[in-house]
Short mmCIF file of C-alpha atoms in Angstrom, two decimals:
data_model
loop_
_atom_site.label_atom_id
_atom_site.label_comp_id
_atom_site.label_asym_id
_atom_site.label_seq_id
_atom_site.Cartn_x
_atom_site.Cartn_y
_atom_site.Cartn_z
CA MET U 15 105.89 -59.61 103.70
CA SER U 16 102.71 -59.96 101.65
CA ASP U 17 103.41 -60.86 98.30
CA ALA U 18 99.97 -59.68 97.78
CA VAL U 19 99.90 -56.78 94.61
CA GLN U 20 97.50 -54.16 95.27
CA LEU U 21 96.36 -51.86 92.06
CA GLN U 22 96.45 -48.45 92.02
CA ALA U 23 95.42 -45.69 89.72
CA ASP U 24 96.31 -41.97 89.66
CA ILE U 25 92.46 -40.92 88.39
CA GLY U 26 93.10 -37.49 88.49
CA SER U 27 95.13 -38.27 85.39
CA LEU U 28 93.26 -40.76 83.69
CA SER U 29 93.10 -39.96 80.06
CA LEU U 30 89.91 -40.57 77.44
CA HIS U 31 91.77 -44.15 76.83
CA GLY U 32 91.73 -45.00 80.31
CA LEU U 33 87.89 -44.73 80.68
CA GLY U 34 87.93 -48.01 78.76
CA ALA U 35 88.45 -49.72 81.92
CA PHE U 36 84.83 -48.67 82.92
CA SER U 37 83.25 -49.49 79.56
CA THR U 38 80.35 -51.77 80.73
CA ILE U 39 79.05 -48.76 83.00
CA LEU U 40 79.51 -46.30 80.62
CA THR U 41 78.18 -48.04 77.70
CA ALA U 42 74.74 -48.70 79.92
CA LEU U 43 74.34 -44.97 81.15
CA SER U 44 75.24 -43.84 77.43
CA ALA U 45 72.83 -45.95 75.80
CA ASP U 46 70.04 -44.28 78.24
CA ASP U 47 71.62 -41.22 77.78
CA VAL U 48 72.09 -40.31 81.50
CA VAL U 49 75.19 -38.68 82.75
CA PRO U 50 77.20 -40.45 84.86
CA MET U 51 77.53 -38.21 87.81
CA ALA U 52 73.80 -37.49 88.19
CA MET U 53 73.38 -41.45 89.02
CA ILE U 54 75.88 -40.84 91.47
CA GLN U 55 74.63 -37.99 93.07
CA LEU U 56 71.27 -40.09 93.04
CA GLU U 57 72.66 -42.86 95.22
CA ARG U 58 74.27 -40.45 97.59
CA LEU U 59 71.05 -38.72 98.04
CA GLY U 60 69.29 -41.90 98.80
CA ALA U 61 71.65 -42.99 101.08
CA LEU U 62 70.02 -40.25 103.10
CA PHE U 63 66.59 -42.08 102.95
CA HIS U 64 66.23 -45.51 104.97
CA ILE U 65 63.24 -47.18 103.49
CA SER U 66 61.32 -50.14 104.75
CA GLY U 67 58.39 -52.26 104.02
CA LYS U 68 57.01 -54.73 101.17
CA PHE U 69 57.58 -52.52 98.33
CA ALA U 70 61.42 -51.57 99.46
CA ALA U 71 61.88 -55.41 99.31
CA LYS U 72 60.73 -55.79 95.57
CA VAL U 73 63.28 -53.18 94.11
CA PRO U 74 66.55 -54.65 93.92
CA ASP U 75 64.42 -57.58 91.48
CA MET U 76 62.56 -55.12 90.11
CA LEU U 77 65.55 -53.06 89.01
CA THR U 78 66.99 -56.06 87.86
CA ARG U 79 64.47 -57.60 85.84
CA VAL U 80 65.07 -58.38 82.10
CA LYS U 81 62.55 -59.23 79.60
CA SER U 82 62.23 -58.70 76.20
CA HIS U 83 59.20 -59.13 74.12
CA PRO U 84 59.60 -58.60 70.17
CA LEU U 85 56.88 -56.99 67.67
CA GLY U 86 56.87 -59.38 64.93
CA ARG U 87 57.41 -57.58 61.64
CA LEU U 88 58.69 -54.01 63.38
CA ALA U 89 61.99 -55.30 64.60
CA ALA U 90 61.61 -53.95 67.98
CA THR U 91 60.99 -55.42 71.31
CA VAL U 92 59.55 -54.06 74.22
CA GLY U 93 61.21 -55.27 77.66
CA TRP U 94 64.13 -54.48 79.90
CA ARG U 95 67.63 -54.30 78.54
CA LYS U 96 70.46 -56.67 80.30
CA GLY U 97 72.91 -53.81 82.68
CA ASP U 98 70.76 -50.86 81.80
CA SER U 99 71.50 -47.83 83.81
CA ALA U 100 68.77 -48.29 86.08
CA SER U 101 69.78 -51.92 87.75
CA LEU U 102 73.00 -50.01 88.26
CA LEU U 103 71.35 -48.47 91.41
CA ALA U 104 70.41 -52.60 92.75
CA LYS U 105 73.40 -53.09 94.52
CA SER U 106 73.24 -50.49 97.23
CA ALA U 107 70.83 -49.05 99.67
CA GLY U 108 70.85 -45.96 98.44
CA GLY U 109 70.37 -46.85 95.03
CA GLN U 110 67.31 -48.85 95.90
CA ALA U 111 66.03 -45.91 98.31
CA ILE U 112 66.14 -43.22 95.62
CA ALA U 113 64.87 -45.59 92.95
CA LEU U 114 61.57 -45.69 95.05
CA LEU U 115 61.38 -42.23 95.74
CA SER U 116 62.20 -41.17 92.25
CA THR U 117 59.05 -43.34 91.39
CA VAL U 118 56.64 -41.65 93.66
CA LEU U 119 57.58 -37.90 92.78
CA HIS U 120 57.14 -38.68 88.89
CA SER U 121 53.52 -39.89 90.16
CA LEU U 122 53.02 -36.85 92.18
CA LEU U 123 54.74 -33.71 90.47
CA GLY U 124 54.51 -32.33 87.10
CA SER U 125 57.70 -33.24 84.75
CA TYR U 126 59.33 -30.14 85.45
CA GLN U 127 58.98 -30.02 88.93
CA ILE U 128 61.02 -33.28 89.52
CA GLY U 129 64.42 -32.06 88.87
CA ASP U 130 63.60 -28.79 90.91
CA VAL U 131 63.38 -31.25 93.83
CA LEU U 132 66.12 -33.40 93.24
CA PHE U 133 68.30 -30.15 92.79
CA GLY U 134 66.70 -28.37 95.78
CA LEU U 135 67.14 -31.23 98.36
CA SER U 136 70.78 -32.20 97.10
CA HIS U 137 71.94 -28.74 97.74
CA GLN U 138 69.99 -29.21 101.56
CA ILE U 139 71.49 -32.54 102.37
CA LEU U 140 74.67 -33.28 100.56
CA PRO U 141 77.87 -31.88 100.76
CA ALA U 142 78.90 -29.26 97.83
CA ASP U 143 81.02 -31.08 96.23
CA SER U 144 78.31 -33.89 95.90
CA ALA U 145 75.74 -31.46 94.96
CA ILE U 146 77.17 -30.86 91.15
CA CYS U 147 74.34 -32.05 88.29
CA SER U 148 71.79 -29.40 87.16
CA PRO U 149 67.87 -29.89 87.46
CA SER U 150 67.55 -31.57 83.99
CA GLN U 151 70.35 -34.47 84.55
CA LEU U 152 68.64 -35.53 87.60
CA ALA U 153 65.19 -35.47 86.39
CA LYS U 154 66.42 -37.39 82.89
CA ALA U 155 68.07 -39.88 84.70
CA SER U 156 65.57 -40.34 87.78
CA LYS U 157 62.80 -40.63 85.14
CA LEU U 158 64.51 -43.88 83.48
CA ILE U 159 64.73 -44.99 87.24
CA ALA U 160 60.86 -44.33 87.85
CA GLN U 161 59.92 -46.00 84.79
CA LYS U 162 61.54 -49.35 85.55
CA LEU U 163 59.45 -49.46 89.35
CA SER U 164 56.29 -47.94 87.70
CA ALA U 165 55.09 -51.52 87.55
CA LEU U 166 54.85 -51.35 91.54
CA GLY U 167 51.47 -49.54 90.95
CA PHE U 168 52.37 -46.79 93.51
CA GLY U 169 48.83 -45.20 91.92
CA ASN U 170 46.77 -47.75 93.19
CA PHE U 171 49.09 -47.92 96.44
CA LEU U 172 47.76 -44.32 96.90
CA ALA U 173 43.88 -44.83 96.11
CA GLU U 174 44.04 -47.35 98.95
CA GLN U 175 45.39 -44.94 101.56
CA ILE U 176 42.46 -42.73 100.02
CA VAL U 177 40.01 -44.94 100.72
CA ARG U 178 41.02 -45.79 104.27
CA VAL U 179 40.89 -42.05 104.86
CA PHE U 180 37.49 -41.90 103.43
CA ASP U 181 36.08 -45.21 105.55
CA THR U 182 37.50 -43.62 108.54
CA TYR U 183 35.90 -40.16 107.96
CA ARG U 184 32.18 -42.44 107.47
CA SER U 185 33.29 -44.15 110.39
CA LEU U 186 33.00 -40.98 112.25
CA ASN U 187 29.91 -39.57 110.37
CA MET U 188 32.38 -37.12 108.88
CA ASP U 189 32.96 -35.49 105.49
CA MET U 190 36.14 -36.03 103.87
CA PRO U 191 37.77 -32.76 103.02
CA PRO U 192 37.61 -32.45 99.36
CA ASP U 193 41.74 -31.01 99.52
CA LEU U 194 43.39 -34.55 100.19
CA LEU U 195 44.76 -34.56 96.73
CA ASP U 196 46.15 -31.24 96.08
CA GLY U 197 49.58 -30.83 94.68
CA LEU U 198 52.70 -30.65 96.61
CA THR U 199 55.05 -27.76 95.53
CA VAL U 200 58.90 -27.81 95.01
CA ASP U 201 59.23 -26.12 98.32
CA ALA U 202 57.43 -28.02 100.09
CA SER U 203 58.40 -31.07 98.51
CA VAL U 204 61.98 -30.04 99.61
CA ALA U 205 61.18 -29.32 103.13
CA LEU U 206 58.93 -32.70 103.80
CA LEU U 207 62.05 -34.93 102.35
CA LYS U 208 64.82 -32.82 104.03
CA ALA U 209 62.95 -33.44 107.52
CA THR U 210 62.17 -36.62 106.50
CA SER U 211 65.88 -37.74 106.07
CA GLU U 212 67.14 -35.70 109.20
CA ALA U 213 64.35 -37.78 111.45
CA LEU U 214 65.42 -41.10 109.77
CA GLN U 215 68.95 -40.70 110.69
CA GLU U 216 68.85 -38.99 114.51
CA GLU U 217 67.11 -40.21 117.11
CA ASP U 218 66.13 -37.08 118.74
CA LYS U 219 64.25 -35.65 115.47
CA LEU U 220 60.90 -36.78 114.36
CA VAL U 221 58.68 -35.47 111.85
CA ARG U 222 54.70 -33.84 112.14
CA THR U 223 52.39 -32.32 109.92
CA SER U 224 48.72 -31.73 109.70
CA GLY U 225 46.11 -30.29 107.84
CA THR U 226 44.26 -31.58 104.77
CA SER U 227 45.31 -29.76 101.73
CA GLY U 228 47.76 -32.46 99.84
CA ILE U 229 48.18 -34.61 103.06
CA GLY U 230 46.75 -37.40 101.08
CA ASN U 231 49.59 -37.27 98.88
CA ILE U 232 51.77 -36.67 101.87
CA LEU U 233 50.39 -39.86 103.20
CA GLY U 234 50.73 -42.08 100.15
CA LEU U 235 54.66 -41.11 99.83
CA ILE U 236 55.32 -41.91 103.50
CA LEU U 237 53.65 -45.04 103.45
CA PHE U 238 55.36 -46.03 100.31
CA LEU U 239 58.53 -45.42 101.45
CA PHE U 240 58.76 -45.76 105.13
CA PRO U 241 56.02 -47.29 106.46
CA HIS U 242 58.05 -49.06 109.40
CA ASP U 243 58.34 -45.70 111.06
CA THR U 244 54.97 -43.64 110.47
CA THR U 245 52.15 -42.88 112.43
CA VAL U 246 48.67 -41.92 111.22
CA THR U 247 45.93 -40.29 112.70
CA VAL U 248 42.64 -39.43 111.15
CA ASP U 249 40.54 -36.63 113.82
CA ASP U 250 42.21 -38.43 116.24
CA THR U 251 41.48 -42.09 115.09
CA ILE U 252 44.94 -43.87 114.47
CA ILE U 253 44.85 -45.40 111.47
CA GLN U 254 47.87 -46.54 111.81
CA GLU U 255 50.79 -46.86 114.49
CA GLU U 256 54.57 -47.81 114.28
CA ALA U 257 57.84 -46.04 115.40
CA GLY U 258 56.28 -42.76 115.17
CA ILE U 259 59.34 -41.32 113.49
CA LEU U 260 57.34 -39.64 110.89
CA CYS U 261 53.43 -38.30 112.21
CA LEU U 262 50.53 -37.59 109.97
CA PHE U 263 47.45 -35.89 111.06
CA ILE U 264 45.07 -35.32 109.11
CA SER U 265 42.12 -33.26 110.67
CA ALA U 266 39.61 -30.91 109.23
CA GLY U 267 40.74 -27.77 110.78
CA PRO U 268 43.93 -25.52 109.75
CA ASN U 269 47.25 -26.89 109.05
CA VAL U 270 49.33 -26.51 111.68
CA GLY U 271 53.00 -26.40 111.84
CA VAL U 272 55.10 -27.59 114.77
CA THR U 273 58.41 -25.85 115.98
CA TRP U 274 60.92 -27.84 116.23
CA SER U 275 64.33 -28.81 114.66
CA ALA U 276 63.11 -31.62 112.19
CA SER U 277 59.61 -30.60 111.95
CA PHE U 278 57.65 -29.75 108.46
CA ARG U 279 54.75 -27.82 107.96
CA HIS U 280 52.86 -28.48 104.63
CA GLU U 281 51.58 -25.20 103.07
CA GLY U 282 50.59 -26.97 99.46
CA ARG U 283 47.78 -24.97 97.57
CA PRO U 284 46.03 -26.75 94.75
CA TYR U 285 48.08 -28.10 91.73
CA GLY U 286 47.08 -30.76 89.67
CA SER U 287 44.05 -32.40 89.17
CA GLY U 288 43.84 -34.94 92.42
CA PHE U 289 42.40 -38.36 91.22
CA MET U 290 42.84 -37.56 87.62
CA LYS U 291 46.36 -38.55 87.94
CA LEU U 292 45.58 -42.23 88.72
CA LEU U 293 43.68 -42.66 85.64
CA PRO U 294 44.97 -43.02 81.92
CA SER U 295 43.09 -41.26 79.40
CA SER U 296 40.65 -41.95 76.84
CA LEU U 297 39.85 -45.45 78.15
CA GLU U 298 36.58 -45.78 76.57
CA TYR U 299 38.10 -46.29 73.09
CA VAL U 300 40.75 -48.55 74.35
CA ASN U 301 40.61 -52.52 74.63
CA ILE U 302 43.23 -53.93 75.97
CA LYS U 303 44.18 -57.35 74.72
CA ARG U 304 47.34 -58.36 76.70
CA LEU U 305 48.43 -57.61 80.34
CA PRO U 306 51.96 -57.26 81.30
CA ASP U 307 52.98 -60.12 83.29
CA HIS U 308 52.35 -58.59 86.62
CA VAL U 309 48.91 -57.25 87.70
CA PHE U 310 47.84 -54.42 85.12
CA ARG U 311 48.74 -51.39 87.36
CA LEU U 312 47.48 -47.87 85.63
CA VAL U 313 51.25 -46.83 85.29
CA SER U 314 51.47 -43.30 85.76
CA GLY U 315 53.10 -41.15 82.37
CA VAL U 316 51.79 -43.71 79.95
CA GLU U 317 49.94 -42.11 77.51
CA TYR U 318 47.51 -44.02 74.45
CA PRO U 319 48.96 -43.30 71.24
CA ASN U 320 47.61 -40.23 69.42
CA PRO U 321 45.61 -40.94 66.69
CA SER U 322 47.14 -38.50 64.51
CA SER U 323 50.61 -38.95 65.25
CA ARG U 324 52.18 -42.10 67.32
CA LEU U 325 52.13 -46.06 66.48
CA ILE U 326 53.60 -47.08 69.84
CA ALA U 327 53.89 -45.01 73.21
CA SER U 328 56.61 -46.12 75.89
CA ALA U 329 57.23 -44.91 79.25
CA GLY U 330 58.03 -47.93 81.66
CA SER U 331 54.66 -49.68 80.09
CA THR U 332 54.18 -49.62 76.51
CA ILE U 333 50.99 -49.71 74.85
CA TYR U 334 50.43 -50.04 71.06
CA TYR U 335 47.95 -50.72 68.28
CA ALA U 336 47.71 -54.69 68.51
CA LEU U 337 47.70 -55.22 64.88
CA LEU U 338 51.68 -53.71 64.56
CA PRO U 339 53.19 -56.62 65.60
CA THR U 340 51.65 -58.49 61.87
CA LEU U 341 50.36 -55.77 60.04
CA GLU U 342 47.16 -57.84 59.54
CA LEU U 343 43.42 -56.51 59.31
CA PRO U 344 41.77 -57.61 62.55
CA LEU U 345 38.77 -59.72 63.17
CA GLU U 346 36.86 -57.17 64.97
CA THR U 347 36.01 -53.80 64.01
CA LYS U 348 37.26 -51.96 67.76
CA LEU U 349 40.41 -50.51 67.54
CA SER U 350 42.33 -52.44 70.24
CA PHE U 351 45.73 -51.91 71.84
CA GLU U 352 47.88 -54.24 73.70
CA LEU U 353 50.12 -52.93 76.83
CA LEU U 354 53.11 -54.62 77.96
CA ASP U 355 55.45 -53.81 81.00
CA GLY U 356 58.81 -52.49 79.82
CA ASN U 357 60.17 -49.33 77.28
CA LEU U 358 60.20 -49.46 73.64
CA GLU U 359 63.67 -50.98 72.44
CA PHE U 360 65.37 -50.52 69.36
CA ASN U 361 69.27 -50.37 68.68
CA HIS U 362 70.00 -51.73 72.38
CA ARG U 363 68.44 -48.46 73.37
CA TYR U 364 65.06 -47.27 74.86
CA HIS U 365 62.51 -44.93 72.85
CA PRO U 366 59.37 -42.92 74.08
CA ASN U 367 57.52 -43.07 70.91
CA LEU U 368 57.19 -44.10 67.56
CA HIS U 369 55.52 -42.51 64.85
CA ASP U 370 54.23 -42.98 61.31
CA ILE U 371 56.80 -41.00 58.72
CA PHE U 372 54.51 -40.43 55.93
CA PRO U 373 52.33 -37.39 56.24
CA PHE U 374 48.43 -37.60 57.21
CA SER U 375 47.48 -35.89 53.37
CA LEU U 376 49.65 -38.85 51.80
CA ILE U 377 47.23 -39.92 49.12
CA ARG U 378 47.52 -42.62 46.65
CA PRO U 379 45.95 -42.42 43.19
CA LYS U 380 42.43 -43.45 41.87
CA ALA U 381 42.26 -46.27 39.43
CA LYS U 382 41.14 -45.36 36.04
CA LYS U 383 40.65 -49.16 35.02
CA SER U 384 40.18 -52.84 36.31
CA ILE U 385 43.95 -54.76 36.92
CA THR U 386 42.53 -56.95 34.33
CA GLN U 387 40.49 -56.72 31.03
CA ASP U 388 39.39 -60.51 31.26
CA GLN U 389 37.12 -60.27 33.83
CA VAL U 390 34.02 -61.77 33.04
CA PRO U 391 33.49 -63.81 34.98
CA PHE U 392 36.04 -63.57 37.91
CA GLU U 393 36.26 -65.34 41.03
CA PRO U 394 37.86 -64.19 44.24
CA SER U 395 41.35 -63.71 44.23
CA ASN U 396 44.89 -61.80 45.28
CA MET U 397 46.06 -60.18 42.19
CA GLY U 398 45.79 -57.07 44.17
CA ALA U 399 47.98 -57.47 46.67
CA PRO U 400 51.54 -56.70 46.97
CA SER U 401 54.18 -59.13 45.87
CA LYS U 402 56.36 -57.69 49.24
CA LEU U 403 56.27 -55.40 52.02
CA PHE U 404 58.80 -53.18 53.38
CA SER U 405 58.85 -51.62 56.73
CA THR U 406 62.31 -50.02 58.37
CA ILE U 407 62.51 -47.94 61.33
CA ARG U 408 64.75 -44.86 61.58
CA GLU U 409 66.51 -43.70 65.02
CA THR U 410 66.22 -39.87 65.40
CA SER U 411 67.18 -37.36 67.91
CA TRP U 412 63.36 -37.38 69.76
CA ASP U 413 62.04 -40.80 68.62
CA LEU U 414 61.72 -43.45 66.16
CA GLU U 415 59.98 -43.02 63.03
CA PHE U 416 58.32 -46.24 61.20
CA ARG U 417 58.06 -46.16 57.24
CA LEU U 418 56.01 -48.60 55.19
CA SER U 419 55.89 -49.68 51.49
CA ALA U 420 54.45 -52.25 49.17
CA ARG U 421 55.60 -53.80 46.37
CA TYR U 422 52.92 -53.85 43.15
CA ASP U 423 53.40 -54.78 39.88
CA ASN U 424 57.33 -53.43 39.99
CA THR U 425 56.29 -50.45 41.55
CA ASN U 426 56.51 -49.11 45.25
CA VAL U 427 53.41 -47.81 46.99
CA ASP U 428 53.90 -45.81 50.41
CA VAL U 429 51.71 -46.50 53.00
CA SER U 430 50.74 -44.49 55.97
CA LEU U 431 50.04 -47.47 58.16
CA ARG U 432 48.55 -44.84 60.50
CA ASN U 433 45.75 -43.68 58.47
CA CYS U 434 45.23 -47.44 57.28
CA ILE U 435 44.68 -48.24 61.21
CA LEU U 436 42.02 -45.56 62.15
CA SER U 437 40.12 -46.31 58.60
CA SER U 438 40.21 -49.93 59.24
CA CYS U 439 37.48 -49.00 62.51
CA PHE U 440 34.79 -47.80 59.55
CA LEU U 441 35.08 -51.05 57.89
CA LYS U 442 31.46 -52.59 57.60
CA ARG U 443 30.86 -56.43 57.08
CA THR U 444 29.12 -58.39 54.73
CA VAL U 445 25.93 -60.08 55.92
CA ALA U 446 26.69 -63.98 55.11
CA CYS U 447 25.21 -65.70 52.79
CA LEU U 448 24.78 -69.26 51.63
CA HIS U 449 26.48 -69.63 48.22
CA PRO U 450 29.91 -70.74 48.33
CA VAL U 451 32.14 -67.71 49.32
CA SER U 452 34.51 -68.80 45.89
CA SER U 453 31.84 -68.32 43.34
CA THR U 454 32.11 -66.81 40.39
CA PHE U 455 30.52 -63.32 39.44
CA THR U 456 29.75 -62.08 36.16
CA PRO U 457 28.77 -58.14 36.22
CA THR U 458 26.77 -56.37 34.04
CA VAL U 459 27.05 -53.16 32.45
CA ASP U 460 24.89 -51.77 35.15
CA ASP U 461 26.80 -52.66 37.59
CA ASN U 462 30.12 -50.49 37.18
CA ILE U 463 32.55 -52.81 38.48
CA VAL U 464 36.11 -51.67 38.76
CA LEU U 465 38.66 -54.55 39.76
CA THR U 466 41.83 -52.87 41.84
CA SER U 467 44.79 -53.13 43.78
CA ILE U 468 46.36 -51.89 46.89
CA ALA U 469 48.13 -49.52 44.72
CA SER U 470 45.09 -47.82 43.45
CA PRO U 471 42.14 -49.41 45.72
CA CYS U 472 39.58 -46.26 44.92
CA ALA U 473 38.24 -46.22 41.66
CA GLU U 474 38.06 -43.11 39.40
CA GLU U 475 34.80 -43.35 38.47
CA GLU U 476 32.58 -41.58 40.69
CA ARG U 477 29.79 -44.05 40.54
CA ALA U 478 32.12 -46.95 40.38
CA ILE U 479 31.99 -49.95 42.61
CA SER U 480 36.00 -50.58 43.16
CA ILE U 481 36.26 -54.33 44.06
CA VAL U 482 40.05 -54.87 45.89
CA MET U 483 41.76 -58.26 45.27
CA THR U 484 43.10 -59.18 48.34
CA ASN U 485 41.86 -62.59 49.04
CA ARG U 486 43.26 -64.78 51.89
CA ASP U 487 45.98 -61.73 52.66
CA ARG U 488 44.84 -59.80 55.73
CA THR U 489 47.90 -57.55 55.59
CA ALA U 490 46.79 -56.65 52.12
CA GLN U 491 43.71 -55.79 53.27
CA LEU U 492 44.53 -53.35 56.00
CA LEU U 493 46.65 -51.60 53.40
CA CYS U 494 43.28 -51.09 51.36
CA CYS U 495 41.73 -49.58 53.92
CA ASP U 496 43.17 -45.78 54.03
CA ASP U 497 41.32 -44.08 50.72
CA ARG U 498 41.46 -40.96 51.37
CA ASP U 499 41.29 -37.96 48.92
CA VAL U 500 41.46 -34.36 48.66
CA VAL U 501 38.16 -32.58 48.23
CA ASP U 502 37.60 -28.70 48.25
CA ASP U 503 41.26 -28.66 49.50
CA LYS U 504 40.35 -31.03 52.22
CA ILE U 505 41.29 -34.23 53.19
CA LYS U 506 38.02 -36.52 53.27
CA SER U 507 37.25 -40.38 53.07
CA ARG U 508 36.36 -41.43 49.33
CA GLY U 509 33.62 -43.74 50.66
CA LYS U 510 32.29 -46.49 52.68
CA LYS U 511 34.00 -49.60 52.52
CA LEU U 512 32.65 -52.90 52.74
CA LEU U 513 34.63 -56.16 53.62
CA MET U 514 33.35 -58.98 52.37
CA GLN U 515 33.68 -62.09 55.24
CA ASN U 516 31.37 -65.30 54.63
CA CYS U 517 29.86 -64.16 51.52
CA CYS U 518 30.08 -64.49 47.84
CA LEU U 519 30.74 -61.92 45.62
CA SER U 520 27.23 -61.58 43.86
CA CYS U 521 25.67 -60.76 47.35
CA ALA U 522 28.58 -58.38 48.17
CA VAL U 523 27.75 -56.32 44.93
CA THR U 524 24.50 -56.81 46.14
CA GLN U 525 24.84 -55.63 49.69
CA ALA U 526 27.13 -52.93 48.33
CA LYS U 527 24.42 -51.21 45.91
CA GLN U 528 21.84 -51.12 48.90
CA GLY U 529 23.99 -49.76 51.41
CA GLY U 530 25.74 -46.94 49.08
CA PHE U 531 29.21 -48.32 49.52
CA GLU U 532 31.34 -47.71 47.02
CA MET U 533 33.92 -50.18 47.71
CA ILE U 534 34.48 -53.90 48.71
CA ILE U 535 37.54 -55.68 49.98
CA VAL U 536 37.87 -58.98 48.87
CA SER U 537 38.59 -61.27 51.90
#
């Protein structure tokens, strides 16, 4: 008789207290706001797809990778948390398959279509007692998985396949059909995946689809997941030949459906914007300073921070203003961003955005007089810089809120960091002079100079030139950039600003008068 003791549990009568035995997994799922049964359903769905190829081999490592890049003063990080929900899928073939499929679906379909496709597919190929989650629950779970695999670069892969088709048509002296990247409908996606699953599991079945409308997207999907089982023909020219379980015929003729047990007829119509899905918006305004550890990919779903709202945007890769970690005025005037692999993480949870809590209309008062009466002569100093900086992040139901305050002369000054960043783009630099930058300056009555601080950078007197004393404090210089005012019930800039660089105060004042500048920021 064996002395082994087998642990048995009646899970039917399991109480909330008994769920403590699964605390590690439940903690990971709860942190990612994922329904446990949605992950289980997705894993069972993935078990019906046998993926292959170079991307499939990378999935386990990609799902379990862990990294953390701190964001300096923000007390937040960018990266991937150890033991997150996506990593749980790396241990099974089904989990790996659904992870790769989710990555493709989130690149090809609209956000509201993903859950519908997974929901419809589950009800067609899974047992009824396994298809219990709602479309929204499936969409939320698959989104996190897709974000972690977005670094595989499906957009680049899809572009490469379209180029292959284009080159084939060019060699045939034919024009490439213009509708290859028409979007797939929910019903067409479900039908394709259902037929593909059956063909991969049953030896006597295969899938064929022909035509041009949207078949470029189908080509990318099939070759990304099942390259070892796919044959591709472009107008009778074979560009890939494998086992032939999945056959794609790209032809300029009308779509043709083949009738047999696992056939698929694509009747998709235009939806989406074709190649524009592969490109992020507003590239002309962006200077990418840091690339991810892997080769830079155009990651689907990542948007650049909206100048009117966000400081950080995150969806698999995270993009943010480059000066955020240091909160210092950059040496260059161009607005720069950094791009990192990973999600924005705070309090051990992923978040999609971080935005400035202060409204766009936050206005600082004007300076009625100089911060020192003993101003003749004076030299560059930091008497207008804050003694302390306070930055806090608050977690909300939707994203993260950022608040920045500066302490000056025993007073807390609320600062709209977003406004400071945007205004810093319009700073002009002084022309270098030959005088020592620390030279003293003795203003005349006609100069009308007012020495100011970060609390009130701009002088109240209309024709005065304010000199903000922030010598050698790049954080204080950044905080001075926001000089908005209310004019005729509208928020407008108070005037042109000049950053004193490699120049003495006397020459800076002269340049300010000649250029019509109302503020000089001492650096």
